Coordinates of N, CA and C and ligand atoms in Angstrom, one line a residue:
X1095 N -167.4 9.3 -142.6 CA -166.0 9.8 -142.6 C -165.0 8.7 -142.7
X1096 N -164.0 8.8 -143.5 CA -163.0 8.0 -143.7 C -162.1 7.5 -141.7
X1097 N -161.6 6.1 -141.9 CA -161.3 6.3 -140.6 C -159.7 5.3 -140.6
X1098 N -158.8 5.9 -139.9 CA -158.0 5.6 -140.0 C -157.7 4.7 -138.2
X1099 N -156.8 3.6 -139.0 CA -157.0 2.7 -137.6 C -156.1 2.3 -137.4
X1100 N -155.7 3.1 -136.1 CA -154.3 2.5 -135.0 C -154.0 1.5 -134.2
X1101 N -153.1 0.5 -134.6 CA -152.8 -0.7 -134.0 C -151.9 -0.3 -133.2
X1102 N -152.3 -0.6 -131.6 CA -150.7 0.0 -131.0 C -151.1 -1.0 -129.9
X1103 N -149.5 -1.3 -129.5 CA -149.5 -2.9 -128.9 C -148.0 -3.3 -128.6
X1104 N -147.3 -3.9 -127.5 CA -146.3 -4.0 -127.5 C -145.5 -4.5 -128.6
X1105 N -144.6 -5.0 -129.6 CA -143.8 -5.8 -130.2 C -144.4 -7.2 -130.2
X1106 N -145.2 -8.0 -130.7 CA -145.3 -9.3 -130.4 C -147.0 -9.3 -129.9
X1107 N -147.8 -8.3 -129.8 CA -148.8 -8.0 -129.2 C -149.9 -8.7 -130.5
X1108 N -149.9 -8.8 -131.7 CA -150.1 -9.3 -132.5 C -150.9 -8.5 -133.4
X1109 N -150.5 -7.3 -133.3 CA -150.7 -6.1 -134.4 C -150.7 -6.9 -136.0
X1110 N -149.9 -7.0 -136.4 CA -149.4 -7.5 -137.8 C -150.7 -8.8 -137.9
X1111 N -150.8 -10.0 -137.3 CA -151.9 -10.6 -137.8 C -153.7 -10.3 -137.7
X1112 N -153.5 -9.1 -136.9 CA -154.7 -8.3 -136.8 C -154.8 -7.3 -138.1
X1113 N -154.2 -6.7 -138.2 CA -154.0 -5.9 -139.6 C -154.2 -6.5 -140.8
X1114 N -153.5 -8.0 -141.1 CA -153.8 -8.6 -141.8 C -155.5 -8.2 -142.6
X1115 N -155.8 -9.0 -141.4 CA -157.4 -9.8 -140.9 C -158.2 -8.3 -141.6
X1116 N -157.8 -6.9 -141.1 CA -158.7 -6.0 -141.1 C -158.7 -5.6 -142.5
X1117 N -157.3 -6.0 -143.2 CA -157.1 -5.3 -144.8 C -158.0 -6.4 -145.6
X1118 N -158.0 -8.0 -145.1 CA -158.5 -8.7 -146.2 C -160.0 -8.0 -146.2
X1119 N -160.4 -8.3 -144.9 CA -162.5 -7.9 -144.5 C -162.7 -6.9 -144.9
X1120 N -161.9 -5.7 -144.4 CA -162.4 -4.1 -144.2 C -162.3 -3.5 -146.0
X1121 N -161.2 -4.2 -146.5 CA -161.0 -3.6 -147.2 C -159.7 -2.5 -147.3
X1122 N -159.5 -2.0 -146.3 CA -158.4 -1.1 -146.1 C -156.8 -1.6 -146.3
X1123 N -156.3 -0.7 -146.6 CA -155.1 -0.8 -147.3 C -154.2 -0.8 -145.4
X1124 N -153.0 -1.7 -145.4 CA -152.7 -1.9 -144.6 C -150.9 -1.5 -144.4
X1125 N -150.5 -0.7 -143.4 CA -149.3 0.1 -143.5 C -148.6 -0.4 -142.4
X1126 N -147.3 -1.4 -142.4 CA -146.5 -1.4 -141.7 C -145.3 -1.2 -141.7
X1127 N -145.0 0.1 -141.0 CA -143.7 1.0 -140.8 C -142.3 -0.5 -141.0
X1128 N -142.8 -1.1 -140.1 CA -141.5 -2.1 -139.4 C -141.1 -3.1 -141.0
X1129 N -142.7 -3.4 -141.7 CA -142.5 -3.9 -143.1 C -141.6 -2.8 -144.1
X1130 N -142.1 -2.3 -143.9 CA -141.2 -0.9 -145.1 C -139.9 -1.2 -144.4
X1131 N -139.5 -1.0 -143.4 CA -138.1 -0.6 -143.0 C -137.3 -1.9 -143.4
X1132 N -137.7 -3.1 -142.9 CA -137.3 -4.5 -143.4 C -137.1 -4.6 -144.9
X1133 N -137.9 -4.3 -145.5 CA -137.9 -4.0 -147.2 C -136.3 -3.2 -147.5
X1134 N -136.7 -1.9 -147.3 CA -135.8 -1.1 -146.7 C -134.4 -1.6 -146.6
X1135 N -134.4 -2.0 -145.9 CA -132.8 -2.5 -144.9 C -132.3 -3.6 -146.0
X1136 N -132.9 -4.1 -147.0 CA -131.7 -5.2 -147.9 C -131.2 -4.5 -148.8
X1137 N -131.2 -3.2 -149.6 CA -130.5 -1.8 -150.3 C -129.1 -2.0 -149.8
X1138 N -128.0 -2.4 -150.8 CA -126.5 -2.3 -150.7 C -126.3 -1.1 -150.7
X1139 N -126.8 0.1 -150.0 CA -127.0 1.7 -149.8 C -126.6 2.3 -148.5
X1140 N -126.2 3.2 -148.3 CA -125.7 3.3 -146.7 C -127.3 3.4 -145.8
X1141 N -128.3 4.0 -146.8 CA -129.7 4.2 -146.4 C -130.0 2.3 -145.7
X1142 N -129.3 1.6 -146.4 CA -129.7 0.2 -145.8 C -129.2 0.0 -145.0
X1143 N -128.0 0.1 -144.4 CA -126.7 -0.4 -143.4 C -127.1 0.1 -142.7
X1144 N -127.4 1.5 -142.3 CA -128.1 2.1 -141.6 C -129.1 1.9 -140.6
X1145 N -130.1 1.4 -141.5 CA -131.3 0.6 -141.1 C -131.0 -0.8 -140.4
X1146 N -129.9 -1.4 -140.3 CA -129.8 -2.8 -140.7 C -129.3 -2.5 -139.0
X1147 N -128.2 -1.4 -138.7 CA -127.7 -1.1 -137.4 C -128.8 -1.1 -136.6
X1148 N -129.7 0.0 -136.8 CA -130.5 0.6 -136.1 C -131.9 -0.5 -135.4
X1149 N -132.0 -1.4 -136.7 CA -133.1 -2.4 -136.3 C -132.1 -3.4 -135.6
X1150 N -131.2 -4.0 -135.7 CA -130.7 -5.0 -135.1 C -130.1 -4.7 -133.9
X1151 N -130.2 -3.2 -133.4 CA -130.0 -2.7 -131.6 C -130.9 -2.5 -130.9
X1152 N -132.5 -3.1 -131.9 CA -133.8 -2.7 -131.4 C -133.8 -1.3 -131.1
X1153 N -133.2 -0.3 -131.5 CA -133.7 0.9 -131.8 C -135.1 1.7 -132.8
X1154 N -135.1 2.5 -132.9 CA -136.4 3.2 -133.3 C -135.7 3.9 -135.0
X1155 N -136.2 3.6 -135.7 CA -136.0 4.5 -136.8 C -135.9 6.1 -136.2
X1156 N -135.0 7.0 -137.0 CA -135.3 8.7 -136.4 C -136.7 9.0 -137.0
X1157 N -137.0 9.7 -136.2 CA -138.3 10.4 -136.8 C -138.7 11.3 -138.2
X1158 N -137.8 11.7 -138.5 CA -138.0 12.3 -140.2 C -138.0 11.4 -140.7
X1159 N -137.2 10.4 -141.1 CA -137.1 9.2 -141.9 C -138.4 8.7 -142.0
X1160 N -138.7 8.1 -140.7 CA -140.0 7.7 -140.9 C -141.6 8.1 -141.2
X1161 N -141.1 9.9 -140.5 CA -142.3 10.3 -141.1 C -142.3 10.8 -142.2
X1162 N -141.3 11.1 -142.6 CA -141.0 11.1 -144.1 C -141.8 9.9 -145.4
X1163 N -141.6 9.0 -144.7 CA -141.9 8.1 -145.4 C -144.0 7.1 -145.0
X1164 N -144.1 7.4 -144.0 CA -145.3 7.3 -143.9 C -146.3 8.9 -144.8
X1165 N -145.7 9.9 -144.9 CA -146.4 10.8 -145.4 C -146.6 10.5 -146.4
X1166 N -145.6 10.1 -147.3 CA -145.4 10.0 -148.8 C -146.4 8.3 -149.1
X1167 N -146.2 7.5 -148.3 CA -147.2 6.2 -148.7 C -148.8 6.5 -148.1
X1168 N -149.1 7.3 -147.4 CA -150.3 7.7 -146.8 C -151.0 8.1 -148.3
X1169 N -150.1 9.1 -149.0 CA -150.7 9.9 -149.4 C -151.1 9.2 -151.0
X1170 N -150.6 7.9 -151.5 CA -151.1 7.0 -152.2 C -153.0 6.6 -152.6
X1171 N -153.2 6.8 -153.7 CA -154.4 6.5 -153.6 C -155.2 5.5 -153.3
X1172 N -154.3 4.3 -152.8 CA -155.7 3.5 -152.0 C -155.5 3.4 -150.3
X1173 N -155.1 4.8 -149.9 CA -155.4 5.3 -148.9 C -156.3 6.3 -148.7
X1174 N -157.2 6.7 -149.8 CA -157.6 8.2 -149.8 C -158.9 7.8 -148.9
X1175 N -159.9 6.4 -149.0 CA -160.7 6.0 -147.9 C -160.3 5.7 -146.3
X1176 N -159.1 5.9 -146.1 CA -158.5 5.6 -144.6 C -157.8 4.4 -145.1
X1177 N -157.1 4.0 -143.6 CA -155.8 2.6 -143.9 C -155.5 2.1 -142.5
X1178 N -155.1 1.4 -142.4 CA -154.4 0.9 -140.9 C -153.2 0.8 -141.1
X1179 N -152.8 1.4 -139.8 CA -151.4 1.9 -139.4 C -150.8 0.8 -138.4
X1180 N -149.8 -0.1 -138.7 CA -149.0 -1.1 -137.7 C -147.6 -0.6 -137.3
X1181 N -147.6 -0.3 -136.1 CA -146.3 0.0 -135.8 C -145.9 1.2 -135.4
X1182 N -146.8 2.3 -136.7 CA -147.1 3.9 -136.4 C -147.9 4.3 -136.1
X1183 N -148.0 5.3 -134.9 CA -146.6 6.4 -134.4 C -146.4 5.3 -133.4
X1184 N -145.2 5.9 -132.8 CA -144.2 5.3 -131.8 C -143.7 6.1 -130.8
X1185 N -144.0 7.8 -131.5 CA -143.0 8.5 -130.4 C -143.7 10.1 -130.6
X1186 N -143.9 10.8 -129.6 CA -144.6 12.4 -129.6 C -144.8 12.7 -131.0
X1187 N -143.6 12.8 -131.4 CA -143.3 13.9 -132.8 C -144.3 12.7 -133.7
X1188 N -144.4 11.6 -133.8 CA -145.0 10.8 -135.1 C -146.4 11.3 -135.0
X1189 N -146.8 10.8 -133.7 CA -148.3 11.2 -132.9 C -148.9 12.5 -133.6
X1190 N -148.1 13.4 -133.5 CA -148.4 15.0 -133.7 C -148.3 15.1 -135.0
X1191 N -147.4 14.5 -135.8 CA -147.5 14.4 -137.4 C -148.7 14.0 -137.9
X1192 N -149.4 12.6 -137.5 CA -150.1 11.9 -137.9 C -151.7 12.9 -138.1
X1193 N -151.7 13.3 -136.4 CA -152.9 14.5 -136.2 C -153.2 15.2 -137.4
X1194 N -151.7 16.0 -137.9 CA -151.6 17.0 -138.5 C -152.1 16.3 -140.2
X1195 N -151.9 15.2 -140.3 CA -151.7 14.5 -141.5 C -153.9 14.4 -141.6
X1196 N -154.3 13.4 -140.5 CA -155.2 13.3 -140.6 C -156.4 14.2 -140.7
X1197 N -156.2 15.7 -139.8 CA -157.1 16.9 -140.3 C -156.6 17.0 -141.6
X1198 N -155.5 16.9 -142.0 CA -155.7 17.8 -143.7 C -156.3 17.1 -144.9
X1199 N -156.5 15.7 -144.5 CA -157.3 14.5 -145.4 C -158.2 14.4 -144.9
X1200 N -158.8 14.9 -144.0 CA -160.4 14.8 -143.6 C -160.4 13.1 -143.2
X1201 N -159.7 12.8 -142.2 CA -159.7 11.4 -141.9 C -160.1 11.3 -140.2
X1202 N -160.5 10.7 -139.7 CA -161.1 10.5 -138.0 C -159.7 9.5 -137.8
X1203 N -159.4 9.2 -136.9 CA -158.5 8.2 -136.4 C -159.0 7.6 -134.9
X1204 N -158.6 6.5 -135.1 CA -159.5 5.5 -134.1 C -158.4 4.8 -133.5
X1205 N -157.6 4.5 -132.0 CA -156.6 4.1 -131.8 C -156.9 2.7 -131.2
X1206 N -156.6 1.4 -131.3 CA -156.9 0.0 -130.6 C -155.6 -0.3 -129.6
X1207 N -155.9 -0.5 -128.4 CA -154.8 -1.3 -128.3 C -155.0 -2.6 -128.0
X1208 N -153.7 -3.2 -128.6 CA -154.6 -4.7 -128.4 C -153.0 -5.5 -126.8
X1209 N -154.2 -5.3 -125.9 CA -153.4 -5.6 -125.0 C -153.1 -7.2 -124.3
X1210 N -151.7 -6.9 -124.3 CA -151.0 -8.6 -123.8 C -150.0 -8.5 -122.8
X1211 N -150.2 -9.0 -121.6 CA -148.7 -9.1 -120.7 C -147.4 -9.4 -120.9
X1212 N -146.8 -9.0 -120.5 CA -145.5 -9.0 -120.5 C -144.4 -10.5 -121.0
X1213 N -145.1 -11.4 -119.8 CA -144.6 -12.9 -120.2 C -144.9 -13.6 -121.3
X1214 N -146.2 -13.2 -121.6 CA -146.3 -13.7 -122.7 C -146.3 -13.1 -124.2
X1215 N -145.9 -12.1 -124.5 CA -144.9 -11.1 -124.8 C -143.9 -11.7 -125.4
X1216 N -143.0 -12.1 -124.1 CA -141.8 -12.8 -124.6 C -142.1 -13.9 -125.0
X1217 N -142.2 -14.9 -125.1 CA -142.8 -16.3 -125.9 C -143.4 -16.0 -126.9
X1218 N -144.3 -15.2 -127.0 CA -144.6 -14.8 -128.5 C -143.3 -14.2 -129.4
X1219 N -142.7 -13.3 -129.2 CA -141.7 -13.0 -130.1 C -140.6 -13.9 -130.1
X1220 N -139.7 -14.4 -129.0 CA -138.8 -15.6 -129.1 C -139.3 -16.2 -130.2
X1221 N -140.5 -16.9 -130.0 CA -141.2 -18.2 -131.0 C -141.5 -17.8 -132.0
X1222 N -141.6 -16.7 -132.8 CA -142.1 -16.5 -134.1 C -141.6 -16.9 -135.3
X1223 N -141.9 -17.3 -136.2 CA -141.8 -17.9 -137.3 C -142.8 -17.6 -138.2
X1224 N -141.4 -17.2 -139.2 CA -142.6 -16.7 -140.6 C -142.2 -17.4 -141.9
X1225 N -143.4 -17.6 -143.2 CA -143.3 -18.3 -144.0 C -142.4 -17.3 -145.2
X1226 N -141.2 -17.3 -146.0 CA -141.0 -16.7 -146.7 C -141.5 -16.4 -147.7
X1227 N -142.6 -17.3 -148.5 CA -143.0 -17.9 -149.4 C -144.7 -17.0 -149.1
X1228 N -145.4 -17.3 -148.3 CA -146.8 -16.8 -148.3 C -147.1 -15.9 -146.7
X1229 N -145.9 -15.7 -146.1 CA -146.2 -14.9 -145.0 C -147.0 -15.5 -143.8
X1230 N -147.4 -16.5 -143.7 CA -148.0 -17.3 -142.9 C -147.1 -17.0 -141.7
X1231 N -147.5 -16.7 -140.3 CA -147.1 -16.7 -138.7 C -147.2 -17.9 -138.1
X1232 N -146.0 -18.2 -137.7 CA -146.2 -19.3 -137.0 C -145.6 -19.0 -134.9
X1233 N -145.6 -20.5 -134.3 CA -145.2 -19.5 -133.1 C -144.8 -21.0 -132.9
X1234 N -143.6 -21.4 -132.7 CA -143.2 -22.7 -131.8 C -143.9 -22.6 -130.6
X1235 N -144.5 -22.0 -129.7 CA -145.1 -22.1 -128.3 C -146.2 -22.2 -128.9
X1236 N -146.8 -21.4 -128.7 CA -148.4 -21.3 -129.3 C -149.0 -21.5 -130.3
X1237 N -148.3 -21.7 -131.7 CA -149.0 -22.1 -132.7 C -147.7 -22.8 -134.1
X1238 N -147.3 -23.8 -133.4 CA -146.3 -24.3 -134.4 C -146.8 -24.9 -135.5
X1239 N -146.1 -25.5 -136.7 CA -145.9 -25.7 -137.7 C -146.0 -27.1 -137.4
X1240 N -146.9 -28.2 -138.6 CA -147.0 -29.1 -138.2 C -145.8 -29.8 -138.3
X1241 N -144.9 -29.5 -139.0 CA -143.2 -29.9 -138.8 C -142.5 -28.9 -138.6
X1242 N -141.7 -29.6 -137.5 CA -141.0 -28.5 -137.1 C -139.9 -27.6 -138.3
X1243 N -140.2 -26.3 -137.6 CA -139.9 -25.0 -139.4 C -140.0 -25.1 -140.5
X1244 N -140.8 -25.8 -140.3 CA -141.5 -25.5 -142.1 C -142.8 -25.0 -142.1
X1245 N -143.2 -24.2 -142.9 CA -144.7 -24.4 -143.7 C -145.3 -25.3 -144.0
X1246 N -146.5 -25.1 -143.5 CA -147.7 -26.2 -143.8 C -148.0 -25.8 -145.1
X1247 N -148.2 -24.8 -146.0 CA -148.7 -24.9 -147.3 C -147.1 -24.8 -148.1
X1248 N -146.4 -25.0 -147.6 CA -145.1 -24.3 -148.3 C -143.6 -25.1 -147.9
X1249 N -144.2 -27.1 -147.9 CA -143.1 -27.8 -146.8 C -141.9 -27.7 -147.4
X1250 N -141.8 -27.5 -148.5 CA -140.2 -27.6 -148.9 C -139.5 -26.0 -148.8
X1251 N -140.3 -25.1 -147.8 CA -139.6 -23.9 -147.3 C -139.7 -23.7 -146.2
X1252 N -137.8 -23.7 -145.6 CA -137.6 -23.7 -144.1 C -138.1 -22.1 -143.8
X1253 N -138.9 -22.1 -142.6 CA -139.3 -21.0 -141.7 C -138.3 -20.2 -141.3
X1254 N -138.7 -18.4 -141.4 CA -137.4 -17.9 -141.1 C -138.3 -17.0 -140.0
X1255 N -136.6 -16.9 -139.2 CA -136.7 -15.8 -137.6 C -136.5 -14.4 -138.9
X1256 N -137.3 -14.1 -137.9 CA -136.6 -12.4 -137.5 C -135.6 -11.9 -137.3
X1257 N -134.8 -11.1 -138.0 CA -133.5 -11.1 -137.6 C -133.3 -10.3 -136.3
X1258 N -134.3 -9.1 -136.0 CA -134.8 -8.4 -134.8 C -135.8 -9.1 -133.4
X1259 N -135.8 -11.0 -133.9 CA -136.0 -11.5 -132.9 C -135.5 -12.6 -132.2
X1260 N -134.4 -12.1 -131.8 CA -133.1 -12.5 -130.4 C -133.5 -12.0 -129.5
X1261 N -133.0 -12.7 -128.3 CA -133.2 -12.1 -126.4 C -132.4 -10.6 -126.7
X1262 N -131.5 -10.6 -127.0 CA -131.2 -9.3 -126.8 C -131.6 -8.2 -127.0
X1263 N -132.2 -8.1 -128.5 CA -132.1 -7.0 -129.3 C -134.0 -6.8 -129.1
X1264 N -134.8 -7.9 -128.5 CA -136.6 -8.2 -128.2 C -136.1 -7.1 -126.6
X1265 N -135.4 -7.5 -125.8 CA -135.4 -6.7 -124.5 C -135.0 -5.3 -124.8
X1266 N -134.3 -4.9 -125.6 CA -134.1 -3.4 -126.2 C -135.4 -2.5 -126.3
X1267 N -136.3 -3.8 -127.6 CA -137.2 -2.8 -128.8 C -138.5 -3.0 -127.2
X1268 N -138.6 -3.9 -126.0 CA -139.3 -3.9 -125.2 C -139.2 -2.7 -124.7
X1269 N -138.0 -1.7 -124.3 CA -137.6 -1.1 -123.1 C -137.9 0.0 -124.3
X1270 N -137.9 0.2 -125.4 CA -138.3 0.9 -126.2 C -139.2 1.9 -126.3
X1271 N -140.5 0.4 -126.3 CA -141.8 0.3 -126.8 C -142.2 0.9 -125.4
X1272 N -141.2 0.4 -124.2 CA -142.5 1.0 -122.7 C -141.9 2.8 -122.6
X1273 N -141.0 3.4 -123.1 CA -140.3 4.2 -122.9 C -140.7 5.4 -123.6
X1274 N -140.8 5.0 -124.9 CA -141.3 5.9 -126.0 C -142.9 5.9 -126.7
X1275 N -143.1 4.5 -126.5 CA -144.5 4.0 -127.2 C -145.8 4.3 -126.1
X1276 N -145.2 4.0 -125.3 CA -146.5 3.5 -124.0 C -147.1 5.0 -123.9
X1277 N -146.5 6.1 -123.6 CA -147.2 7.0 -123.0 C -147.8 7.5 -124.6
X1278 N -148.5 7.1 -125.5 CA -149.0 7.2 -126.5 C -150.5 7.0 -126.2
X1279 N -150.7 6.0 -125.3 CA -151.4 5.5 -124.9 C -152.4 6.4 -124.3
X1280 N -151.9 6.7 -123.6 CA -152.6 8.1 -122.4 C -153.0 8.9 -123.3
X1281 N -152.4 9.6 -124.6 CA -152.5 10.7 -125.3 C -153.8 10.1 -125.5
X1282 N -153.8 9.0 -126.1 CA -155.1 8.8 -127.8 C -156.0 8.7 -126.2
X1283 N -155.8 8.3 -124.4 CA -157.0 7.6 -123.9 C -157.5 9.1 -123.4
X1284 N -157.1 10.3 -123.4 CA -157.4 11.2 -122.8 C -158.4 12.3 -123.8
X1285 N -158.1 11.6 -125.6 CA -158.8 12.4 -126.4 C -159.7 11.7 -126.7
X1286 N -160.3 10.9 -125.5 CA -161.1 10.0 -125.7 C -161.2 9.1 -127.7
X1287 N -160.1 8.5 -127.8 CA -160.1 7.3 -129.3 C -159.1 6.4 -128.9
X1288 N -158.8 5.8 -127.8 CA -158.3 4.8 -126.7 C -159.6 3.3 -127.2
X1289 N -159.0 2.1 -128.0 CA -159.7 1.5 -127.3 C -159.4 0.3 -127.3
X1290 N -159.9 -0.4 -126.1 CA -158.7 -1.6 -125.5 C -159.1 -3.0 -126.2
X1291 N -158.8 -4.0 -126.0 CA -159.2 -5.4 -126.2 C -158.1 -6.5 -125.6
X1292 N -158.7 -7.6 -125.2 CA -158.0 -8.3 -124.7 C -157.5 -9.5 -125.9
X1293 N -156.0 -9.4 -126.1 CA -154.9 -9.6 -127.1 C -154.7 -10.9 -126.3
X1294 N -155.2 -12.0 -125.8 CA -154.3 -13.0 -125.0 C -155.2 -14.2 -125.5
X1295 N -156.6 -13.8 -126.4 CA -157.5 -14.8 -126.9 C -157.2 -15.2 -128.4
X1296 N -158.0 -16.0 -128.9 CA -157.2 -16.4 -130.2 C -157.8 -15.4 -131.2
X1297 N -156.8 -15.5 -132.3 CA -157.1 -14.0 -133.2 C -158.3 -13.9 -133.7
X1298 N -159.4 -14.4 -133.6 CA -160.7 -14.7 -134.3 C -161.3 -13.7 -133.0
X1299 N -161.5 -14.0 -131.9 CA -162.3 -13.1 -131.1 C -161.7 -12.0 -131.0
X1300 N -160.3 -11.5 -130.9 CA -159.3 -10.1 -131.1 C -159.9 -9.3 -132.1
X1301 N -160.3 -10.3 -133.1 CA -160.5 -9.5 -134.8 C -162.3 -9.1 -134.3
X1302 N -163.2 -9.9 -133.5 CA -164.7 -9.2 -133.7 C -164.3 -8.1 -132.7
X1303 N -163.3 -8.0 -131.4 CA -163.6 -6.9 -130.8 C -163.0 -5.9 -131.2
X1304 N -162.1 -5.5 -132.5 CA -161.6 -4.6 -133.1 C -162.5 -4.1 -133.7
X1305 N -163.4 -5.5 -134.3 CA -164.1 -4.5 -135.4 C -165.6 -3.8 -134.6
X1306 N -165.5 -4.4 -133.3 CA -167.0 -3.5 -133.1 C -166.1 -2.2 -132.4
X1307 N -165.1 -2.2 -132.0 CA -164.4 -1.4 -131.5 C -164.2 -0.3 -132.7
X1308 N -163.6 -1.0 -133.8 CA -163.9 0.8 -135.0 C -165.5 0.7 -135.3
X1309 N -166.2 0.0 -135.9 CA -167.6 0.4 -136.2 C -168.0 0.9 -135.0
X1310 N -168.1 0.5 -133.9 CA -169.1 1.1 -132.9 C -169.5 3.0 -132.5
X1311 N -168.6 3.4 -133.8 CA -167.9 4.7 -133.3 C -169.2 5.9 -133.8
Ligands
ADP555 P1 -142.1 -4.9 -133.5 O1 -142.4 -6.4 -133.5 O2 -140.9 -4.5 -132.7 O3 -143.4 -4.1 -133.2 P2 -141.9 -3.8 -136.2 O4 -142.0 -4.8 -137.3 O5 -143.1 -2.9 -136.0 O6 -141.6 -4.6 -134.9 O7 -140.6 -2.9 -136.3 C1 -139.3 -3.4 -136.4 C2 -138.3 -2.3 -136.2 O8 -138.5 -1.3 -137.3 C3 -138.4 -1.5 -134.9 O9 -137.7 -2.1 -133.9 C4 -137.8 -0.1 -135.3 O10 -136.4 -0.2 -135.4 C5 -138.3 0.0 -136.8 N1 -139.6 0.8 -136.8 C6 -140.8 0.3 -137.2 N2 -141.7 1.3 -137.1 C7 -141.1 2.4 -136.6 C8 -141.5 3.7 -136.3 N3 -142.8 4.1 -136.4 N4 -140.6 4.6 -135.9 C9 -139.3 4.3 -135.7 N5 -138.9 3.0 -136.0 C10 -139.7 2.1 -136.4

């Protein structure tokens, strides 16, 4: 059976270069909400301004919007074998969508969390750095750039922040993520498709325990 695989993990938890990893190996097409929205949000459209408010207060997209829009990319054909989901659901109503989405495509869904504490949490998202040019992650704490903001394959392009990654607006999408995201948690650990891994090792051991974590199933 086709299987669909939930990355859920604080902000910074390192969803996005796990996903990566799972689209190049697995094969699966890889979906992240927060990428669409970012895409999204440069439209001189009020649909952009909009977005542009809403992400830079660390708020949540509303829920039609987005599930609006995860239904309509789901339903693309190189999702019809399953995909991974980064970022979605986030909140009851997405959760319950998703369910509803996954019985009617005859898909299993398999939830990971890839778990990391708090402190380091913040240092990860403060430090992030991304390559404009080939998407490459970088992390001034943990994993810098052999010159400072630049790309290693890409030196003559300066490294860009996040515009959703300032102290302020990271303690927001945190209070968010524990408010609205976390009790997500409980749901998938109670329907027994909860499954954990320790997120604080380098991405190479994260990525084998994911994958015996969806294969083992
Ligand atoms: P994070 O590092 O906070 O996990 P993402 O790249 O996943 O960042 O998301 C960035 C922003 O996009 C969020 O703060 C939120 O405003 C919006 N967003 C992404 N996914 C969703 C979702 N499933 N529901 C509502 N809003 C979302």
């Amino acid at each position: 059976m086709s299987k669909i695989i939930v990355l859920m993990g604080a902000p910074g938890a390192g969803k996005g270069t796990q996903a990566r990893l799972l689209e190049e190996r697995m094969g699966l097409s890889h979906i992240s909400t927060g990428d669409m929205f970012r895409e999204m949000k440069r439209a001189e459209t009020p649909l952009g301004e909009r977005l542009r408010d809403i992400m830079s207060s660390g708020a949540l997209v509303p829920d039609d919007l987005t599930i609006r829009l995860v239904e309509e990319r789901t339903g693309q054909d190189d999702c019809r074998n399953g995909y991974i989901l980064d970022g979605f659901p986030r909140t009851t109503a997405q959760a319950e969508m998703l369910e509803r989405l996954a019985a009617s495509r005859g898909h299993r869904l398999v939830a990971v969390f890839v778990d990391v504490p708090f402190d380091i949490i913040e240092k990860r998202v403060t430090g992030r750095r991304t390559c404009p040019v080939c998407g490459e992650i970088y992390n001034v704490y943990f994993k810098p750039p052999a010159r400072d903001e630049v790309c290693d394959l890409h030196p003559e392009t300066r490294l860009n922040r996040r515009a959703d990654d300032n102290a302020e607006t990271i303690k927001a999408r945190l209070a968010t993520y524990e408010q609205e995201t976390r009790p997500l948690l409980d749901y998938y650990e109670r329907t027994g498709r909860l499954r954990r891994v320790d997120g604080t090792r380098d991405s190479e051991a994260i990525y084998a325990d994911i994958e015996k974590a969806v294969n083992g199933e």
